[in-house]
Short mmCIF file of C-alpha atoms and ligand atoms in Angstrom, two decimals:
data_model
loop_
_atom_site.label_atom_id
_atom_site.label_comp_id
_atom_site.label_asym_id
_atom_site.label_seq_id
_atom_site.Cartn_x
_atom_site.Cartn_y
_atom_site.Cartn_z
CA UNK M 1036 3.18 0.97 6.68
CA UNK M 1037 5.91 -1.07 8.60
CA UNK M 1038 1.34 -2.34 5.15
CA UNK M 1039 1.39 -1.97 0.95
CA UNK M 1040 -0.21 -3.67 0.93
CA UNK M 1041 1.15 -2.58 3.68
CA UNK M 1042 5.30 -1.89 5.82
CA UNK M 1043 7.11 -2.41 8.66
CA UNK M 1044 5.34 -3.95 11.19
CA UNK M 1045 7.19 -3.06 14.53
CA UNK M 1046 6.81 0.68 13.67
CA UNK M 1047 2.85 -0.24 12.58
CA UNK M 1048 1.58 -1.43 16.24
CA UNK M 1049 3.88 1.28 17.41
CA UNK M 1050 2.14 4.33 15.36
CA UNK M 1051 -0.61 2.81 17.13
CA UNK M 1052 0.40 4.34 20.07
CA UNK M 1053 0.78 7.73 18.37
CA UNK M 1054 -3.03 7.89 17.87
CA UNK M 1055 -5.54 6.85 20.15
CA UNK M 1056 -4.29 3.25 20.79
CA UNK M 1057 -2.51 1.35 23.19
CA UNK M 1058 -1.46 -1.78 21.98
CA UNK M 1059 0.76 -3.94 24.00
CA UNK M 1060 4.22 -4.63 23.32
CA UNK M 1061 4.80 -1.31 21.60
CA UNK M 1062 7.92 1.87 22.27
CA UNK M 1063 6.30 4.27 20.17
CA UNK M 1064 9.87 4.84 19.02
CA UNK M 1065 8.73 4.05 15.46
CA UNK M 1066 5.73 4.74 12.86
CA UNK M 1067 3.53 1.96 12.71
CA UNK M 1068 1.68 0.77 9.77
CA UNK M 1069 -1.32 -0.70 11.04
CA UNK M 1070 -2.91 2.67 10.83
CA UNK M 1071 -1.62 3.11 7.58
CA UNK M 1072 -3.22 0.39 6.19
CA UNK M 1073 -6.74 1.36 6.89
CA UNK M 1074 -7.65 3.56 4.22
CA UNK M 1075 -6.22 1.42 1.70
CA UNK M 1076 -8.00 -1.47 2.75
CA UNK M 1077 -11.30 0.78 3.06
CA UNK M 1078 -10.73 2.24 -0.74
CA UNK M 1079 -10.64 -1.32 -1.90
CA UNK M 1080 -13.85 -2.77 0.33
CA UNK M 1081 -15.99 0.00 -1.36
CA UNK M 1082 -15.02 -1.13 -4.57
CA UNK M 1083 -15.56 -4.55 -3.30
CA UNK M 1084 -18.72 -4.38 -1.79
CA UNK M 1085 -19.44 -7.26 1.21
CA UNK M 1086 -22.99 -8.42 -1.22
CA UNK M 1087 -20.77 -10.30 -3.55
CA UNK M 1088 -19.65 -13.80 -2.15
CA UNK M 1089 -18.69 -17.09 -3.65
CA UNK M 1090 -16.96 -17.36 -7.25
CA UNK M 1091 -18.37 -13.85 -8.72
CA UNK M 1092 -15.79 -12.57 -5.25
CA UNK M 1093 -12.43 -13.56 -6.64
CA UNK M 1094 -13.39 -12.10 -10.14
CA UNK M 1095 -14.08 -8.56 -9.04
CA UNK M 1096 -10.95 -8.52 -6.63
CA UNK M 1097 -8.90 -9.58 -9.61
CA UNK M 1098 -10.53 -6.70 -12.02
CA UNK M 1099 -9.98 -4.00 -9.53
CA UNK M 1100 -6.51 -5.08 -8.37
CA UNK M 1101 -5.50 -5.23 -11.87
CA UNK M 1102 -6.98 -1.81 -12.28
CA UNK M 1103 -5.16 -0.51 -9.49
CA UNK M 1104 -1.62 -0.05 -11.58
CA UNK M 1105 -0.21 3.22 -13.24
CA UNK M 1106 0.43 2.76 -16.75
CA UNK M 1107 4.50 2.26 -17.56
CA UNK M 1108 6.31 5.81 -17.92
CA UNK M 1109 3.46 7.38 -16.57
CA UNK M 1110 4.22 10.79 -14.92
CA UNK M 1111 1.89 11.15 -11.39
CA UNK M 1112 1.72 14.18 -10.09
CA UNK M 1113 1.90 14.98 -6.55
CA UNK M 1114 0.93 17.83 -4.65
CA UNK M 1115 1.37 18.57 -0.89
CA UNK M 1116 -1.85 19.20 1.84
CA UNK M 1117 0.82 21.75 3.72
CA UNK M 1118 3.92 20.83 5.25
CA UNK M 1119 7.20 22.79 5.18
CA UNK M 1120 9.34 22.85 2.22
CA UNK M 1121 12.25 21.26 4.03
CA UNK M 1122 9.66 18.48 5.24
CA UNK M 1123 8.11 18.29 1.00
CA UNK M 1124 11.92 18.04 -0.36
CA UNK M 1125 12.79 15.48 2.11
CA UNK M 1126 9.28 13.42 1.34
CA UNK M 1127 9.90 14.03 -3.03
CA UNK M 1128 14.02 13.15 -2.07
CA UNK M 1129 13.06 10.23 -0.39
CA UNK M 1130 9.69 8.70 -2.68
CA UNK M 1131 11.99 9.32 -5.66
CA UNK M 1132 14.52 6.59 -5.09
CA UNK M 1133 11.84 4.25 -6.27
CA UNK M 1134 12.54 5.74 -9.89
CA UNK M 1135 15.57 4.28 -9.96
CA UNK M 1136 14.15 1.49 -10.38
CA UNK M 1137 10.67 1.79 -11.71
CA UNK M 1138 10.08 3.18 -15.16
CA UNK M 1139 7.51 5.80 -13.57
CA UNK M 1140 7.99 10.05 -13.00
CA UNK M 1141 7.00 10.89 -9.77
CA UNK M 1142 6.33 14.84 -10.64
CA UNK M 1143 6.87 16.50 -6.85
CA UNK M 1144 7.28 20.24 -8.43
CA UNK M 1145 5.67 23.00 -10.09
CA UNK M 1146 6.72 26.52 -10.87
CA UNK M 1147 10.46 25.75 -9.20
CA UNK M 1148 8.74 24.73 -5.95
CA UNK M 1149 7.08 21.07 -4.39
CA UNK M 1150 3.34 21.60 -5.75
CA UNK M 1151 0.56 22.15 -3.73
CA UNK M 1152 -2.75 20.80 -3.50
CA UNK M 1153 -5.67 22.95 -4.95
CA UNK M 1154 -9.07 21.79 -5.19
CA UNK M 1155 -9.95 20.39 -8.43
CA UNK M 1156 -5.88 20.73 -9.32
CA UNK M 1157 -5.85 17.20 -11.02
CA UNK M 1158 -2.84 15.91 -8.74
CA UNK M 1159 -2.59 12.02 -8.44
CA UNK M 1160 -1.50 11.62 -5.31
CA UNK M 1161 -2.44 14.14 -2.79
CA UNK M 1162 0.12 13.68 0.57
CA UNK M 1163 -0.98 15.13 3.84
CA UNK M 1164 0.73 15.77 7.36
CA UNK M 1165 -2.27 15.32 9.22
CA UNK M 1166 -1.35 14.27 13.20
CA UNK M 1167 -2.77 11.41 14.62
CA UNK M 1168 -4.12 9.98 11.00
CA UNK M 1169 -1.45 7.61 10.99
CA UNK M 1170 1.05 6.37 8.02
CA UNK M 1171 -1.17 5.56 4.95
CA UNK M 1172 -1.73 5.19 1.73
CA UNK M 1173 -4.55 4.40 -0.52
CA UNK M 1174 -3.13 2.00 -3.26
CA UNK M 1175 -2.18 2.23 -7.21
CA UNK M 1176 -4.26 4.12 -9.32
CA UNK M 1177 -6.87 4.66 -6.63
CA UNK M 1178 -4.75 7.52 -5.27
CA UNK M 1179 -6.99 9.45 -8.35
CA UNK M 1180 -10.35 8.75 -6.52
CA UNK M 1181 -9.64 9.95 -2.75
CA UNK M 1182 -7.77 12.81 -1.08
CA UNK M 1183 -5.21 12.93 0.58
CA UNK M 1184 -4.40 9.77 -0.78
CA UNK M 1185 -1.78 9.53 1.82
CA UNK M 1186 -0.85 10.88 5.19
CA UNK M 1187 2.46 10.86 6.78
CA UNK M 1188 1.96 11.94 10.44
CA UNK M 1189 4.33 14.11 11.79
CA UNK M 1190 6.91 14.67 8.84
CA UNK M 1191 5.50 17.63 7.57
CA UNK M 1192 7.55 19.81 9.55
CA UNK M 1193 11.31 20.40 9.12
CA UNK M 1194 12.53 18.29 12.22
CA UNK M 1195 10.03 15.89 13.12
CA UNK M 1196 9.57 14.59 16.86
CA UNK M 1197 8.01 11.45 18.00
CA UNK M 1198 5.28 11.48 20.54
CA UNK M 1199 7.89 10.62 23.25
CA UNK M 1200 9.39 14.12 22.40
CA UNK M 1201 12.75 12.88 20.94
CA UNK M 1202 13.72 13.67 17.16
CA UNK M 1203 12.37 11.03 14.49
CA UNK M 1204 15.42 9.10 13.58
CA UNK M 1205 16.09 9.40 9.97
CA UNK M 1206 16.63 5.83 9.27
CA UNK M 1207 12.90 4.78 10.10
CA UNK M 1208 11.24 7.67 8.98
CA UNK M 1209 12.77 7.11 5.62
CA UNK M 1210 11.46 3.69 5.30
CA UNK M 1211 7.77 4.61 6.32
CA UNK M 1212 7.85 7.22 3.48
CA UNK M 1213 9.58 4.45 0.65
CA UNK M 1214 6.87 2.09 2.52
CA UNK M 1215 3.61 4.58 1.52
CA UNK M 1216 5.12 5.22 -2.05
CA UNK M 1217 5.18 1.66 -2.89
CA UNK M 1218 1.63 1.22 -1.73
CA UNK M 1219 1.06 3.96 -3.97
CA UNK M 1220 2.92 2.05 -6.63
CA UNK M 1221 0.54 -0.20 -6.18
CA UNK M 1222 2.47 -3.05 -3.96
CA UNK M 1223 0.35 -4.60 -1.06
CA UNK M 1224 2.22 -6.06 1.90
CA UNK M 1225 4.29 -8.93 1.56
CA UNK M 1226 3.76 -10.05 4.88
CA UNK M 1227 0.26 -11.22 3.35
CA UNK M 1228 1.17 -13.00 0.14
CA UNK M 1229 -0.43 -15.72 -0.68
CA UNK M 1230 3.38 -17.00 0.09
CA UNK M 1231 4.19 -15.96 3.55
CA UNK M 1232 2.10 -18.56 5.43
CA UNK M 1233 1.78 -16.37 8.16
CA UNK M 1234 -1.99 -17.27 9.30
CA UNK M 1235 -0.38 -20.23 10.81
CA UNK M 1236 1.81 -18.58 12.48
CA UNK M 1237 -0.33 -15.56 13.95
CA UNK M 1238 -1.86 -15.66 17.98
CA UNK M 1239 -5.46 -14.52 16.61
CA UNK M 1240 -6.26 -13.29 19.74
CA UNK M 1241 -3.82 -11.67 20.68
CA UNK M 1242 -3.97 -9.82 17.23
CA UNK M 1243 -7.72 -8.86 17.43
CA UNK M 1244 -6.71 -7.41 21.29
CA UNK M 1245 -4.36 -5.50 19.63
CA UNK M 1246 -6.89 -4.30 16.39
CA UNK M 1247 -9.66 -3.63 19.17
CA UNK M 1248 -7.28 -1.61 20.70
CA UNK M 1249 -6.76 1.07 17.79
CA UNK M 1250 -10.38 1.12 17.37
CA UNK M 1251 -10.77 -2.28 14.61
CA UNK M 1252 -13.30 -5.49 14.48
CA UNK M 1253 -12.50 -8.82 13.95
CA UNK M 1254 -13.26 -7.71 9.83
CA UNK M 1255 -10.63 -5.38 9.78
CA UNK M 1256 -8.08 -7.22 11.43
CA UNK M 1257 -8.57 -10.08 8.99
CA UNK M 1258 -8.32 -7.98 6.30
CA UNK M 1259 -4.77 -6.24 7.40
CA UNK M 1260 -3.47 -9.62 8.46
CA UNK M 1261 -4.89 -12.39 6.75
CA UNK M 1262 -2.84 -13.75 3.88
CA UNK M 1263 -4.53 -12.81 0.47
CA UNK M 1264 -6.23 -15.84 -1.69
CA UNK M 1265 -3.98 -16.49 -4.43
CA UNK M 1266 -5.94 -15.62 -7.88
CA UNK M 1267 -4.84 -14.75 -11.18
CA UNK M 1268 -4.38 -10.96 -10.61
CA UNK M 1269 -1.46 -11.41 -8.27
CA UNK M 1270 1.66 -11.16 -9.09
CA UNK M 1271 3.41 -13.02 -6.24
CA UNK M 1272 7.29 -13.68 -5.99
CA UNK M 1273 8.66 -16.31 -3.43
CA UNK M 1274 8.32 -14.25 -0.25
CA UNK M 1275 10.62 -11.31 0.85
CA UNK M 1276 11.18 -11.07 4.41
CA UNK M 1277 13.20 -7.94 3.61
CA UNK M 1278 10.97 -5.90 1.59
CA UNK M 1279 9.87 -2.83 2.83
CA UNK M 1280 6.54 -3.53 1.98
CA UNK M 1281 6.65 -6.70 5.59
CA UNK M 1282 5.29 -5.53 8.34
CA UNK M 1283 7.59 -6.11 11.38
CA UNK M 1284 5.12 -6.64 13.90
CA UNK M 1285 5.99 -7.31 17.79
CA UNK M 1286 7.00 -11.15 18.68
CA UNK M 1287 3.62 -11.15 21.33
CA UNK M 1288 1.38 -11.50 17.78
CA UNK M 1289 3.38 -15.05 17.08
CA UNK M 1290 2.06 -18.34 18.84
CA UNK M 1291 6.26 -19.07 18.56
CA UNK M 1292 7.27 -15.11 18.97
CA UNK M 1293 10.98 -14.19 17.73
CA UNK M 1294 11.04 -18.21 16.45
CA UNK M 1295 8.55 -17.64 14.12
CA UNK M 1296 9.70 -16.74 10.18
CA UNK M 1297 6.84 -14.35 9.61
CA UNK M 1298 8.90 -11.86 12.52
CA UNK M 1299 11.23 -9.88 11.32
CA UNK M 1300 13.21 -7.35 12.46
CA UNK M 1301 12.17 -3.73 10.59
CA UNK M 1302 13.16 -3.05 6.90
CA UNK M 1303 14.89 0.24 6.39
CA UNK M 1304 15.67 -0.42 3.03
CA UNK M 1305 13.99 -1.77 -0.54
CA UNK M 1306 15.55 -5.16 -0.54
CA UNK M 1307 16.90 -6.77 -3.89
CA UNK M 1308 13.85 -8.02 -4.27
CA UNK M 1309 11.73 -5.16 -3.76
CA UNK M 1310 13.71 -3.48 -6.54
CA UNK M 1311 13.40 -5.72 -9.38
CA UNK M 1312 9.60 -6.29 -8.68
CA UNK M 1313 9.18 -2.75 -9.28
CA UNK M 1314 10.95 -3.19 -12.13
CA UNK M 1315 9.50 -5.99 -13.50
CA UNK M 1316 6.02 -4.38 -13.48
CA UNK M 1317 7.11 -0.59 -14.26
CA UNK M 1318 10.10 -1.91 -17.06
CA UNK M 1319 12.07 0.59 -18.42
CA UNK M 1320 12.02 1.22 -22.02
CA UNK M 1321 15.32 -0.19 -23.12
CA UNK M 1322 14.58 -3.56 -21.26
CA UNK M 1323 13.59 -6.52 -23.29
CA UNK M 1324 10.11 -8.02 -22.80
CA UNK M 1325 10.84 -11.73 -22.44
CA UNK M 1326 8.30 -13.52 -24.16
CA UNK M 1327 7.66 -16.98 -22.46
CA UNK M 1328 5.20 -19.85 -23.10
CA UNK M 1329 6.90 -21.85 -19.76
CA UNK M 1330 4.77 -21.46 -16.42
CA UNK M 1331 6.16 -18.52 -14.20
CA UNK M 1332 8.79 -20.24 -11.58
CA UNK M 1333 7.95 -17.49 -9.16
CA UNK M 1334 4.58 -17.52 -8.01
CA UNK M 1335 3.12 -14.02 -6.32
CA UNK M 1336 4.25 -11.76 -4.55
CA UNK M 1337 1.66 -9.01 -2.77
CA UNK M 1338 1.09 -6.63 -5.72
CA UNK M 1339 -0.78 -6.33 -8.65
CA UNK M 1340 0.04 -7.61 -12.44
CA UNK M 1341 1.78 -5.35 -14.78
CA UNK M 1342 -0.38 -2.22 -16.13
CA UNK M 1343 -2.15 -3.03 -18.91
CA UNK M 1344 -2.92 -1.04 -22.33
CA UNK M 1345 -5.51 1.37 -21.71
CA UNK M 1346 -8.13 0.01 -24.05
CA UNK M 1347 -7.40 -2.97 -21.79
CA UNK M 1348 -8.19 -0.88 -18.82
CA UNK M 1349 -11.51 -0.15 -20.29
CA UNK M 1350 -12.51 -3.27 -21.13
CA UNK M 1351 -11.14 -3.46 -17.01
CA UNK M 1352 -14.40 -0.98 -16.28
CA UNK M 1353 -16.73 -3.00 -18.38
CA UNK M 1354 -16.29 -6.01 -16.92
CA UNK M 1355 -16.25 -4.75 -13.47
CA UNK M 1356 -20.13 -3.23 -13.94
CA UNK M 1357 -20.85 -6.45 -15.58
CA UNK M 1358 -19.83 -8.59 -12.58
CA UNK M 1359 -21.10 -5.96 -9.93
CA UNK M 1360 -24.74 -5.80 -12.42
CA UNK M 1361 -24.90 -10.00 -12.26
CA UNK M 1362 -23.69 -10.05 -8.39
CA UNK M 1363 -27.29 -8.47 -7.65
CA UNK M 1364 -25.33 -4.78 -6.77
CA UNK M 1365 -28.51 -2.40 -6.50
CA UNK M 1366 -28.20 -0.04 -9.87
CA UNK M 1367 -27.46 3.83 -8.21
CA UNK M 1368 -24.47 1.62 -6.14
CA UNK M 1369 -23.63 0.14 -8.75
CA UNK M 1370 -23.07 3.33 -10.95
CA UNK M 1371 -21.10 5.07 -7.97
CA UNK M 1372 -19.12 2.19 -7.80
CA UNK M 1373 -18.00 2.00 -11.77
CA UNK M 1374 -17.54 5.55 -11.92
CA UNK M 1375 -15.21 5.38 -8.68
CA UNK M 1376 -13.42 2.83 -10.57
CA UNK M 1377 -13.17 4.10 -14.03
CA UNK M 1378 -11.97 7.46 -12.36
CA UNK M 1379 -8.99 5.07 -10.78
CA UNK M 1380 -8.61 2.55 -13.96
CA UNK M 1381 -8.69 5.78 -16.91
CA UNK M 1382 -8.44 8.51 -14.80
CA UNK M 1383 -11.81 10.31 -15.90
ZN1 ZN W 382 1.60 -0.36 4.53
#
């Protein structure tokens, strides 16, 4: 969204509009990424289930975020739930620039043509077209466990329109689809690191008029907004107001409105920043690893810590039934859970 943890914010309350919605302050000139963030948040609250409080809370987010990364040089395969092939192209052309960057194949083709999505065809990320589902994606490694993993309203088709009737602008449309693919990539949205101080800064009422409006409680609104406890599985850089991965959300949501620093103005493009933190965690081959004893200068940034090993991934799994297993978890939810997990972590 405009939410990766989630994107541009002035097109998120505005995709509102799109669906059922009718948040203030919005021209429905632009995706919007509150909807997109749902799912992804929803993927991560079953794997965090609400039983587990206190210390025992922090631990499991930190196993499954950590889990949540593809390994480096990994090839994901994506297929396509319909669409045209003008409106697939323009999605793989699009998602691709992130390879420039990070050392990761994003596979878009099979047979000569953009892949499509069979049942049981043991594609990674599964994207959709669906109408009035929004701008989402589910994020990292989880993409395995749920499909479509992500939808991008409206684009499946070769010129897309907005729901005022005029063509999607490029520009925009662009940035909601590099927006989803770093979710996918694992990145949350910046506008909530632990960094951006933006709780301070956000009218709480006016933002849970706004969630109740597109159908959300005071839960989910906290979770889409609320700045993310810093813990040891982030990986948090001094905050990027120009990542593509900040919401720009309408002034009305700020107590001090176009004063405040958590408003910006919408991202069309990954900033500097957004492409070396894909390339810190994905590196390529050919980079050194700098080896350093010295504290980290740069504290987190939204997204998760670079992939680990696989054997590390299992011990990942194991430690995430352990926690679930001493956090009282009932034991059939408890084996859904790790085998929801393990099917994200491993991939089996
Ligand atoms: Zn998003």
């Amino acid at each position: 969204m405009r939410l990766a943890v989630v994107a541009r914010c002035a097109a998120c309350v505005a995709i509102a509009t799109v669906g059922s919605a009718t948040a203030e302050d919005t021209d429905n000139s632009q995706p919007s990424c509150i909807a997109s963030t749902l799912p992804a948040a929803q993927a991560q609250v079953r794997l965090i289930p609400a039983e587990i409080k206190g210390a025992p809370l922090a631990q499991v987010r930190g196993v499954v975020v950590r889990a949540l990364t593809w390994k480096r040089g990994e090839t994901i395969k994506v297929c396509f739930h319909g669409g045209t092939r003008k409106a697939q192209e323009r999605v793989a052309r699009i998602a691709s620039e992130w390879m420039q960057y990070a050392n990761v194949l994003f596979d878009f083709e099979e047979g000569g043509a953009p892949r499509l999505c069979q049942s049981g065809g043991g594609s990674d990320i599964k994207v959709a077209f669906e109408d009035n589902k929004g701008w989402w994606s589910v994020p990292g490694t989880s993409s395995r466990t749920q499909d479509p993993s992500m939808n991008l309203q409206f684009y499946g088709v070769d010129a897309p329109m907005l729901a005022n009737g005029q063509p999607a602008p490029e520009a925009p449309m662009r940035a909601t689809i590099l927006h989803e693919f770093g979710h996918a990539l694992g990145l949350l949205h910046e506008h909530q690191s632990p960094n951006a101080n933006c709780d301070v800064e956000i009218d709480w009422d006016a933002a849970y008029k706004i969630g109740a409006g597109i159908g959300w409680d005071k839960v989910q609104v906290d979770r889409n907004f609320r700045q993310l406890t810093m813990n040891v599985s982030l990986n948090a850089t001094k905050v990027d107001r120009k990542s593509i991965m900040h919401y720009s959300l309408p002034p009305s949501l700020f107590k001090r409105g176009k004063q405040s620093p958590c408003f910006v103005t919408e991202n069309l493009e990954l900033s500097e920043q957004d492409r070396t933190f894909i390339a810190s965690i994905y590196p390529k081959a050919e980079a050194p690893i700098v080896v350093s004893s010295a504290p980290p200068t740069a504290v987190t940034r939204s997204a998760v810590k670079r992939a680990a090993p696989n054997d590390d991934r299992k011990a990942l799994v194991e430690r995430y039934a352990e926690l679930l297993k001493l956090s009282g978890i009932e034991a059939d939810k408890t084996s859904n859970l790790v085998a929801e997990f393990r099917k994200a972590a491993l991939g089996q």
